[in-house]
Short mmCIF file of C-alpha atoms and ligand atoms in Angstrom, two decimals:
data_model
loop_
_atom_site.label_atom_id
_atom_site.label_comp_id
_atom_site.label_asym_id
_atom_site.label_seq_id
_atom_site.Cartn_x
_atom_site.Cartn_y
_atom_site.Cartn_z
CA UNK A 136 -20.44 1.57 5.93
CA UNK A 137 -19.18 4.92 4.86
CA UNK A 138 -17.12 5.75 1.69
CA UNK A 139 -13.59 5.91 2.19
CA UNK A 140 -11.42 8.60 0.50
CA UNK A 141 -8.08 9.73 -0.16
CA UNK A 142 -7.11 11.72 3.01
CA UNK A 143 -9.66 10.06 5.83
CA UNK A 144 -8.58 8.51 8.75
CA UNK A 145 -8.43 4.88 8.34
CA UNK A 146 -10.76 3.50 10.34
CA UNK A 147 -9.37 1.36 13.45
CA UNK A 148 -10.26 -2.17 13.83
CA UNK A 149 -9.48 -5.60 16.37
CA UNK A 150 -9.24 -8.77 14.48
CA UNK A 151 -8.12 -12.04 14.48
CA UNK A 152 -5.11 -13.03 12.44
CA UNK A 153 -3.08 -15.65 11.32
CA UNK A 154 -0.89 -14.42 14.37
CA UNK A 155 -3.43 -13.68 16.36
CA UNK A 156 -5.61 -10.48 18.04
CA UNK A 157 -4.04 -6.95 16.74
CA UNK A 158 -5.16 -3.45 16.91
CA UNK A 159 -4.71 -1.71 13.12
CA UNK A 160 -3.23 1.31 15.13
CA UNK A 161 -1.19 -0.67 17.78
CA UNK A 162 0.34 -2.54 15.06
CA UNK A 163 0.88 0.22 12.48
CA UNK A 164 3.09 2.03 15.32
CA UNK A 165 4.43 5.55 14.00
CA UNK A 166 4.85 2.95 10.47
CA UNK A 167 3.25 3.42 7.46
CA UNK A 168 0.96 0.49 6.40
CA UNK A 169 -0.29 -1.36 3.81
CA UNK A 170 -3.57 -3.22 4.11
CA UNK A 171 -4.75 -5.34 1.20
CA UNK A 172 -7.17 -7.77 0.87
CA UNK A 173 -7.24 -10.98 -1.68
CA UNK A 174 -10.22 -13.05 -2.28
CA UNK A 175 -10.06 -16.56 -0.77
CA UNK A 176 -7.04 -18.72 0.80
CA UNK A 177 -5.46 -21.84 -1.22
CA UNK A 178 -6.27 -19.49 -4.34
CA UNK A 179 -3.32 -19.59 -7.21
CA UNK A 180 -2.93 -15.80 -7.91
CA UNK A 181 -3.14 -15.04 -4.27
CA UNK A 182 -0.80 -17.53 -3.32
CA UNK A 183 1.95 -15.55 -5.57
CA UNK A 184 0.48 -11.96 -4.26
CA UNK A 185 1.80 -13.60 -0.69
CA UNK A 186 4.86 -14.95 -1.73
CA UNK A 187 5.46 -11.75 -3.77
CA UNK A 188 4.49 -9.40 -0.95
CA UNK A 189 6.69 -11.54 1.76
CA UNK A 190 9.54 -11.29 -0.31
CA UNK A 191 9.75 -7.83 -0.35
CA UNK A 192 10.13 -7.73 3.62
CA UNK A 193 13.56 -5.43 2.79
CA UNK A 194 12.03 -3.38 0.59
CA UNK A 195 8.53 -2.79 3.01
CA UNK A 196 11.31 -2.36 6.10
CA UNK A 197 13.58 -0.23 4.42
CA UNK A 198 10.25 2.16 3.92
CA UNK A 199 9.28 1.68 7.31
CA UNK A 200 5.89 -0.19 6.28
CA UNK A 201 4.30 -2.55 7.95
CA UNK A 202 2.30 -4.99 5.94
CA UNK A 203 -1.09 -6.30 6.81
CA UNK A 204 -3.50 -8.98 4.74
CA UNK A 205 -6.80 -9.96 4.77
CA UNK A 206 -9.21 -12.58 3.67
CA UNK A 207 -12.47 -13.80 4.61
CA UNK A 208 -11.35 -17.33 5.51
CA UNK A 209 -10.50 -18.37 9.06
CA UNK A 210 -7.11 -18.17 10.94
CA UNK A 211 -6.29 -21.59 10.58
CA UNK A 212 -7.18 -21.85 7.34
CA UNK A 213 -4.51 -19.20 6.84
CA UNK A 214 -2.02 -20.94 9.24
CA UNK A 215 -2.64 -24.01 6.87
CA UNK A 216 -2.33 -21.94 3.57
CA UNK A 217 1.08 -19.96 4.79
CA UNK A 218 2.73 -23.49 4.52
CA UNK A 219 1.78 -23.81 1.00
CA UNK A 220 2.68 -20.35 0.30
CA UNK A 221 6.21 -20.85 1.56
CA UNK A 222 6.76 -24.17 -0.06
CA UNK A 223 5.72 -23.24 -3.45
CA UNK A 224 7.05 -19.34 -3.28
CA UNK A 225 9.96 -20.62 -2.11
CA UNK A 226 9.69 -17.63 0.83
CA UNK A 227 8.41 -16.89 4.55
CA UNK A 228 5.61 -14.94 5.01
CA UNK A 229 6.73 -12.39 7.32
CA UNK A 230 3.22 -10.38 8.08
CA UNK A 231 -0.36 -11.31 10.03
CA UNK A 232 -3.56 -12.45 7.59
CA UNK A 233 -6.25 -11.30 9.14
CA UNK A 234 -8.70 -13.46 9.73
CA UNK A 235 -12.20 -11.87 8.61
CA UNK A 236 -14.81 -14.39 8.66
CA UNK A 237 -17.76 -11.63 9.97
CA UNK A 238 -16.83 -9.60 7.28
CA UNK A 239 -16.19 -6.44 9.72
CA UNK A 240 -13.03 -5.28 8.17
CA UNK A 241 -13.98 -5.82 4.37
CA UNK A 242 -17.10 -3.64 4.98
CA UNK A 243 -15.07 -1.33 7.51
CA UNK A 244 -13.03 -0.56 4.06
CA UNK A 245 -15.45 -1.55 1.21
CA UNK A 246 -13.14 -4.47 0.11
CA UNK A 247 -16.58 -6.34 -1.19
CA UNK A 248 -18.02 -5.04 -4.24
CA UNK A 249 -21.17 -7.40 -4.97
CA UNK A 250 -21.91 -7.34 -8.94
CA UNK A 251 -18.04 -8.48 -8.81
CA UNK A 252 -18.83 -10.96 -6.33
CA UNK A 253 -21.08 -11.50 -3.59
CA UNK A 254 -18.85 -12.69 -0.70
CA UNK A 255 -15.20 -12.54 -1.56
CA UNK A 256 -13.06 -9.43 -0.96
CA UNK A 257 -11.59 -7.86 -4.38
CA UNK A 258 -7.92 -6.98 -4.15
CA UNK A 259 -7.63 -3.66 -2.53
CA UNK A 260 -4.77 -2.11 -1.22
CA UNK A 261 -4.86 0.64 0.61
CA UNK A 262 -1.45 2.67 1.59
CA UNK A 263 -1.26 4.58 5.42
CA UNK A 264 0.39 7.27 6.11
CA UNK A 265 2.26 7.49 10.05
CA UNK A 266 -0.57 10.09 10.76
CA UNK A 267 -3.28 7.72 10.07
CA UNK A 268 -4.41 9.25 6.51
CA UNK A 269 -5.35 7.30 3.80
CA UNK A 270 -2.95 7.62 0.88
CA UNK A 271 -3.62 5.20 -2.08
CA UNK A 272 -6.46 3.60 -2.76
CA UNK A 273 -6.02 0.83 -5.57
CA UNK A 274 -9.08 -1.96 -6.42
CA UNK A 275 -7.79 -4.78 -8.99
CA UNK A 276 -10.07 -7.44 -9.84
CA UNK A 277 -10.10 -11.55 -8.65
CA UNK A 278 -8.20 -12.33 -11.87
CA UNK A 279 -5.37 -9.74 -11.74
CA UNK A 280 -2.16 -9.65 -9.36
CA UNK A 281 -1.08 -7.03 -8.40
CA UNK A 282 2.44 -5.35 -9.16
CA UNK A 283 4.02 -5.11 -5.82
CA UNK A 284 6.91 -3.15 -7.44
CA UNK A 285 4.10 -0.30 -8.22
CA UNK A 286 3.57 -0.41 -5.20
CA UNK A 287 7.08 0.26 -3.83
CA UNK A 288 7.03 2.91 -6.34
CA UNK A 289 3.61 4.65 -5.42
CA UNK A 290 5.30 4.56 -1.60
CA UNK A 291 8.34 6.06 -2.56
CA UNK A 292 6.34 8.90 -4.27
CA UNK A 293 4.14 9.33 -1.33
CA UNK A 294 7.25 9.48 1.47
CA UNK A 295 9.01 12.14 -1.12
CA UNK A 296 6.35 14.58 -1.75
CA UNK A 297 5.42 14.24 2.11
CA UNK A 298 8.61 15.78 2.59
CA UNK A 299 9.26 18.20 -0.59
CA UNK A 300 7.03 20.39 -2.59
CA UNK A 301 7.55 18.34 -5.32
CA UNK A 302 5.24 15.49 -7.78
CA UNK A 303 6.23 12.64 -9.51
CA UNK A 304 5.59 12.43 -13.15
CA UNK A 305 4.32 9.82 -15.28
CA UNK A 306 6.38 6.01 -14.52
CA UNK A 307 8.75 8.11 -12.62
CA UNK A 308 10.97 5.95 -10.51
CA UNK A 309 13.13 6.57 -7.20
CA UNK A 310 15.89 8.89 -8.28
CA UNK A 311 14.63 10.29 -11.35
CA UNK A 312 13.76 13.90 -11.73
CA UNK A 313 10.47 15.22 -10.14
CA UNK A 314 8.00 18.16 -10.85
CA UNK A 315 7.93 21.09 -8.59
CA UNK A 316 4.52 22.13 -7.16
CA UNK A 317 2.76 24.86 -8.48
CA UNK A 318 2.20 26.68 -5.45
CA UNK A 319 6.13 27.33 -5.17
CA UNK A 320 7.15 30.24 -6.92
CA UNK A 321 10.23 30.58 -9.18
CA UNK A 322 12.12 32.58 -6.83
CA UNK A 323 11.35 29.92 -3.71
CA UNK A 324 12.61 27.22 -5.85
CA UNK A 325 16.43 28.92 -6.66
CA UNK A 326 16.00 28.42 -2.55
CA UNK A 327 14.42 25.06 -2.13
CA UNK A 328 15.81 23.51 -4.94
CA UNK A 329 19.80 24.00 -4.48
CA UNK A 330 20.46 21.61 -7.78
CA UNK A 331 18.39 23.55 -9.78
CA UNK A 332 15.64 23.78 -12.19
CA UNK A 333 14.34 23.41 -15.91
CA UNK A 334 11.02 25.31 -16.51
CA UNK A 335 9.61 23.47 -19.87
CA UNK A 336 7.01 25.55 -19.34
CA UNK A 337 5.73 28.22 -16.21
CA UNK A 338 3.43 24.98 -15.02
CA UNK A 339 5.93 22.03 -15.40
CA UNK A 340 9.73 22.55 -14.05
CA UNK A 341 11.49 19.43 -13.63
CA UNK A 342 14.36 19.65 -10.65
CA UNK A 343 16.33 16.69 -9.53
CA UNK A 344 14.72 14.24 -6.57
CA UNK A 345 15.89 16.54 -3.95
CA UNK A 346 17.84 14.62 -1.02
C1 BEZ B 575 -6.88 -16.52 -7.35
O1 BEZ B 575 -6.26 -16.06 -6.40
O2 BEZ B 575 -6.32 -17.19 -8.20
C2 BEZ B 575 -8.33 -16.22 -7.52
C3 BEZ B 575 -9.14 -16.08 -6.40
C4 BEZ B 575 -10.50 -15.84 -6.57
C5 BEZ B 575 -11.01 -15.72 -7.85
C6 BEZ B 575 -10.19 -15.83 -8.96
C7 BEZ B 575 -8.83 -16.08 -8.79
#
């Protein structure tokens, strides 16, 4: 297993799922992707994760992201478990489990870490860009869900910037101001930034999310 790092290709994989064979790649498309992993099916904190994550479908669609889970346990096991999930989240889970009993995947993206557990994936979520690129890279432990609204958030920070010489500050949120890169000079940004610009300082100028 190598180490995986912001701005590597994500590694391509078959596997079974809850819906059966995919290709990552075939079923990422031209879409962006999310791939997380929880630790173990008919689990209580990854039974909300689930519901949580399949009742964002809107949000994940309006971003163009497909979303993709994984666990260790079998694909029946997760047919089985998606029942629960819907019952008691009161959702439908909208996205493929995959099925990774061999372990490929986890060790394909270091989803086991062994003095946190032996066997069971940790929760790691990893955001893909269209191009294949790795993103985000996030590890939470067993005992923590994770905030699927960060998540949104992290996205919408990651499709902006891919498209604007701009950062996100600290808890910014969609349509708050943004940062201007550093590389851009003052003079570019009276061009690239038509609404304008604060300088605070010659390193931080704040400008309006640009359309
Ligand atoms: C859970 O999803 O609740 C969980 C799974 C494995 C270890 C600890 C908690």
């Amino acid at each position: 297993m190598s180490v995986l790092r912001l701005g590597d290709k994500a590694p391509n994989f078959d596997a079974e799922t809850s819906e059966g064979k995919i290709n990552f790649y075939d079923y990422l498309g031209d879409s962006w992707g999310i791939l997380f992993s929880h630790p173990a099916d008919f689990t209580p904190v990854c039974t909300t994760e689930l519901g949580a994550a399949a009742k964002y479908k809107d949000e994940f669609e309006k971003r163009n992201v497909k979303v993709l889970a994984l666990s260790v346990d079998g694909a029946q096991s997760h047919k089985d478990w998606i029942k629960d999930i819907n019952e008691t989240q009161n959702t439908t889970v909208n996205f493929p489990i995959i099925a990774d009993e061999d372990r490929k995947v986890s060790q394909l993206y270091d989803m086991i870490h062994p003095n946190a557990d032996d066997t069971l994936t940790v929760r790691s979520v990893y955001v893909i860009a269209p191009d294949k690129t790795i993103k985000l890279m996030i590890t939470y432990p067993a005992s923590t869900g994770r905030n699927f609204k960060e998540l949104l958030r992290v996205i919408d920070s990651l499709q902006l910037t891919a498209h604007h010489k701009v950062a996100t500050p600290a808890d910014w949120q969609q349509g708050e101001d943004v940062v201007i890169s550093t590389s851009v000079s003052n003079k570019e940004a009276e061009n690239k930034f038509p609404k304008g610009f604060k300088e605070v300082k010659p390193y931080l100028r704040l400008t309006p999310q640009p359309d």
